Amino acid sequence: MILVIQTGRQSPLPLKDSRAVSYLKKVHAVEDAPMLEMGELQYHYLLIDDNADLEWLIPKLLDVPGIEAAYEKSGDQPPG
């Protein structure tokens, strides 16, 4: 599945934060597409395990400074 992590333009990249990296390693996250910038927001696209526990993962990611949103994105939705 595709996980999207939204950050602000001035926020550190989620794959550079040690807490975010430890959470993302548990779901075998790999970058799926280049980061998309829209205004002051950045969208980071990650491919994760299809059976990843999003009810556990998303709240953990939202506790990481700079991460404003995290959600699953279906493959047929446009970027953003």
XYZ file of N, CA, C and O in Angstrom:
320
model
N 0.845 -1.171 0.000
C 0.000 0.000 0.000
C 0.889 1.233 0.000
O 2.070 1.150 0.326
N 0.309 2.345 -0.361
C 1.059 3.597 -0.401
C 0.683 4.428 0.817
O -0.493 4.648 1.098
N 1.706 4.871 1.530
C 1.528 5.758 2.672
C 2.013 7.136 2.263
O 3.093 7.267 1.669
N 1.227 8.145 2.541
C 1.610 9.519 2.267
C 1.865 10.199 3.603
O 1.042 10.113 4.522
N 3.007 10.869 3.696
C 3.334 11.659 4.883
C 3.418 13.108 4.443
O 4.168 13.445 3.524
N 2.637 13.947 5.088
C 2.602 15.375 4.763
C 3.413 16.139 5.796
O 3.236 15.948 7.001
N 4.304 16.998 5.302
C 5.087 17.863 6.178
C 5.028 19.286 5.644
O 4.624 19.508 4.504
N 5.451 20.218 6.465
C 5.612 21.585 5.993
C 6.918 21.700 5.234
O 7.820 20.873 5.385
N 7.026 22.716 4.417
C 8.230 22.897 3.603
C 9.481 23.045 4.455
O 10.547 22.576 4.090
N 9.365 23.662 5.617
C 10.520 23.891 6.479
C 10.783 22.735 7.444
O 11.752 22.756 8.187
N 9.936 21.715 7.427
C 10.080 20.590 8.345
C 11.188 19.660 7.870
O 11.444 19.554 6.672
N 11.808 18.962 8.819
C 12.806 17.965 8.401
C 12.124 16.824 7.648
O 10.942 16.551 7.861
N 12.844 16.199 6.782
C 12.296 15.080 6.023
C 12.023 13.910 6.952
O 12.835 13.596 7.820
N 10.891 13.241 6.789
C 10.545 12.140 7.704
C 11.548 11.000 7.682
O 11.755 10.338 8.687
N 12.214 10.796 6.566
C 13.187 9.706 6.504
C 14.523 10.084 7.121
O 15.449 9.290 7.151
N 14.616 11.289 7.666
C 15.822 11.728 8.370
C 15.608 11.733 9.886
O 16.561 11.867 10.635
N 14.381 11.616 10.347
C 14.074 11.619 11.776
C 14.200 10.194 12.316
O 13.584 9.270 11.777
N 14.964 10.011 13.375
C 15.241 8.660 13.869
C 13.983 7.934 14.337
O 13.843 6.732 14.127
N 13.053 8.648 14.971
C 11.809 7.981 15.398
C 10.991 7.539 14.201
O 10.500 6.418 14.150
N 10.822 8.440 13.234
C 10.050 8.090 12.039
C 10.703 6.919 11.314
O 10.023 5.990 10.881
N 12.019 6.941 11.220
C 12.736 5.857 10.538
C 12.484 4.532 11.242
O 12.231 3.511 10.592
N 12.513 4.521 12.574
C 12.295 3.258 13.293
C 10.875 2.735 13.064
O 10.680 1.532 12.893
N 9.881 3.618 13.024
C 8.505 3.191 12.764
C 8.369 2.675 11.333
O 7.735 1.655 11.083
N 8.963 3.390 10.391
C 8.826 3.035 8.982
C 9.567 1.746 8.632
O 9.148 1.012 7.750
N 10.658 1.472 9.348
C 11.373 0.207 9.131
C 10.490 -0.985 9.466
O 10.577 -2.026 8.815
N 9.639 -0.839 10.468
C 8.772 -1.943 10.885
C 7.757 -2.325 9.814
O 7.247 -3.439 9.820
N 7.464 -1.403 8.911
C 6.511 -1.692 7.828
C 7.226 -1.774 6.475
O 6.593 -1.724 5.429
N 8.556 -1.861 6.524
C 9.393 -2.026 5.330
C 9.169 -0.914 4.306
O 9.014 -1.177 3.107
N 9.123 0.321 4.782
C 8.852 1.469 3.910
C 10.014 1.750 2.969
O 11.176 1.726 3.369
N 9.671 2.014 1.721
C 10.637 2.480 0.725
C 9.978 3.615 -0.051
O 8.754 3.634 -0.229
N 10.786 4.555 -0.491
C 10.227 5.659 -1.261
C 9.609 5.123 -2.545
O 10.207 4.311 -3.237
N 8.400 5.576 -2.828
C 7.651 5.079 -3.976
C 7.620 6.090 -5.121
O 7.436 5.716 -6.267
N 7.781 7.360 -4.797
C 7.717 8.421 -5.801
C 8.484 9.621 -5.263
O 8.689 9.737 -4.054
N 8.891 10.521 -6.142
C 9.558 11.735 -5.666
C 8.626 12.556 -4.783
O 7.407 12.502 -4.930
N 9.218 13.296 -3.864
C 8.441 14.178 -3.000
C 7.723 15.212 -3.872
O 8.271 15.702 -4.852
N 6.498 15.527 -3.496
C 5.696 16.512 -4.204
C 5.569 17.743 -3.315
O 5.220 17.621 -2.140
N 5.874 18.912 -3.857
C 5.709 20.172 -3.119
C 4.534 20.927 -3.718
O 4.443 21.109 -4.925
N 3.640 21.346 -2.821
C 2.493 22.155 -3.222
C 2.373 23.288 -2.210
O 1.972 23.058 -1.074
N 2.740 24.500 -2.632
C 2.727 25.621 -1.705
C 3.711 25.382 -0.583
O 4.871 25.101 -0.807
N 3.216 25.461 0.635
C 4.068 25.263 1.811
C 4.091 23.819 2.296
O 4.665 23.532 3.335
N 3.454 22.925 1.554
C 3.362 21.531 1.978
C 4.221 20.622 1.114
O 4.418 20.877 -0.075
N 4.712 19.572 1.744
C 5.451 18.529 1.044
C 4.734 17.209 1.288
O 4.267 16.947 2.399
N 4.682 16.383 0.259
C 4.052 15.069 0.350
C 5.107 14.020 0.016
O 5.718 14.071 -1.057
N 5.320 13.093 0.934
C 6.313 12.043 0.790
C 5.565 10.728 0.576
O 4.716 10.358 1.395
N 5.858 10.029 -0.518
C 5.147 8.809 -0.887
C 6.018 7.598 -0.577
O 7.148 7.497 -1.068
N 5.481 6.694 0.233
C 6.216 5.508 0.654
C 5.392 4.260 0.377
O 4.181 4.235 0.633
N 6.038 3.252 -0.128
C 5.417 1.953 -0.302
C 5.670 1.168 0.977
O 6.816 1.087 1.442
N 4.602 0.648 1.599
C 4.728 -0.113 2.839
C 4.018 -1.457 2.697
O 3.283 -1.674 1.740
N 4.249 -2.336 3.665
C 3.593 -3.647 3.658
C 2.087 -3.488 3.546
O 1.489 -2.636 4.208
N 1.473 -4.339 2.739
C 0.017 -4.296 2.576
C -0.718 -4.604 3.872
O -1.843 -4.166 4.070
N -0.088 -5.347 4.760
C -0.734 -5.705 6.028
C -0.262 -4.832 7.190
O -0.453 -5.191 8.347
N 0.325 -3.674 6.895
C 0.807 -2.774 7.943
C -0.357 -2.319 8.826
O -1.460 -2.058 8.336
N -0.105 -2.220 10.113
C -1.114 -1.787 11.079
C -1.157 -0.256 11.111
O -0.427 0.382 11.867
N -2.005 0.331 10.286
C -2.093 1.789 10.198
C -2.653 2.404 11.470
O -2.339 3.560 11.781
N -3.467 1.670 12.203
C -3.996 2.192 13.468
C -2.880 2.389 14.484
O -2.999 3.209 15.386
N -1.800 1.653 14.351
C -0.614 1.827 15.200
C 0.337 2.854 14.594
O 0.815 3.748 15.273
N 0.589 2.721 13.291
C 1.611 3.519 12.621
C 1.280 5.007 12.543
O 2.121 5.855 12.876
N 0.086 5.342 12.105
C -0.240 6.754 11.869
C -0.152 7.594 13.141
O 0.484 8.649 13.125
N -0.713 7.175 14.278
C -0.545 7.990 15.491
C 0.919 8.148 15.905
O 1.316 9.212 16.386
N 1.715 7.099 15.707
C 3.151 7.198 16.027
C 3.818 8.249 15.147
O 4.596 9.073 15.630
N 3.505 8.225 13.849
C 4.103 9.207 12.949
C 3.656 10.628 13.271
O 4.445 11.568 13.176
N 2.394 10.790 13.669
C 1.897 12.129 13.979
C 2.531 12.719 15.227
O 2.472 13.932 15.443
N 3.159 11.882 16.052
C 3.889 12.363 17.224
C 5.280 12.892 16.871
O 5.939 13.504 17.702
N 5.724 12.646 15.644
C 7.048 13.098 15.205
C 6.941 14.573 14.797
O 6.089 14.924 13.976
N 7.789 15.440 15.369
C 7.737 16.856 15.005
C 7.895 17.055 13.495
O 8.730 16.417 12.857
N 7.054 17.904 12.939
C 7.128 18.227 11.522
C 6.178 17.428 10.653
O 5.868 17.828 9.539
N 5.714 16.265 11.140
C 4.750 15.485 10.362
C 3.356 15.993 10.700
O 2.936 15.949 11.844
N 2.679 16.524 9.687
C 1.361 17.127 9.883
C 0.229 16.148 9.609
O -0.855 16.288 10.158
N 0.459 15.178 8.719
C -0.570 14.194 8.380
C 0.106 12.949 7.829
O 1.215 13.009 7.303
N -0.586 11.834 7.968
C -0.139 10.563 7.383
C -1.396 9.767 7.063
O -2.310 9.703 7.879
N -1.438 9.209 5.870
C -2.628 8.480 5.463
C -2.299 7.508 4.338
O -1.315 7.672 3.619
N -3.167 6.510 4.197
C -3.052 5.552 3.101
C -3.635 6.190 1.846
O -4.639 6.889 1.897
N -3.000 5.935 0.739
C -3.494 6.467 -0.530
C -3.673 5.307 -1.492
O -2.758 4.515 -1.684
N -4.831 5.235 -2.098
C -5.045 4.169 -3.076
C -4.311 4.537 -4.357
O -4.076 5.710 -4.650
N -3.966 3.540 -5.127
C -3.169 3.751 -6.327
C -3.854 4.539 -7.422
O -3.198 5.058 -8.305
N -5.170 4.668 -7.367
C -5.869 5.374 -8.436
C -6.137 6.842 -8.144
O -6.732 7.530 -8.946
N -5.682 7.336 -6.995
C -5.873 8.754 -6.675
C -4.742 9.577 -7.248
O -3.594 9.133 -7.265
N -5.012 10.809 -7.693
C -3.943 11.671 -8.208
C -3.066 12.173 -7.059
O -3.478 12.135 -5.897
N -1.835 12.636 -7.343
C -0.957 13.153 -6.296
C -1.584 14.324 -5.555
O -2.401 15.043 -6.098
N -1.133 14.494 -4.317
C -1.555 15.647 -3.529
C -2.560 15.326 -2.475
O -2.976 14.268 -2.243
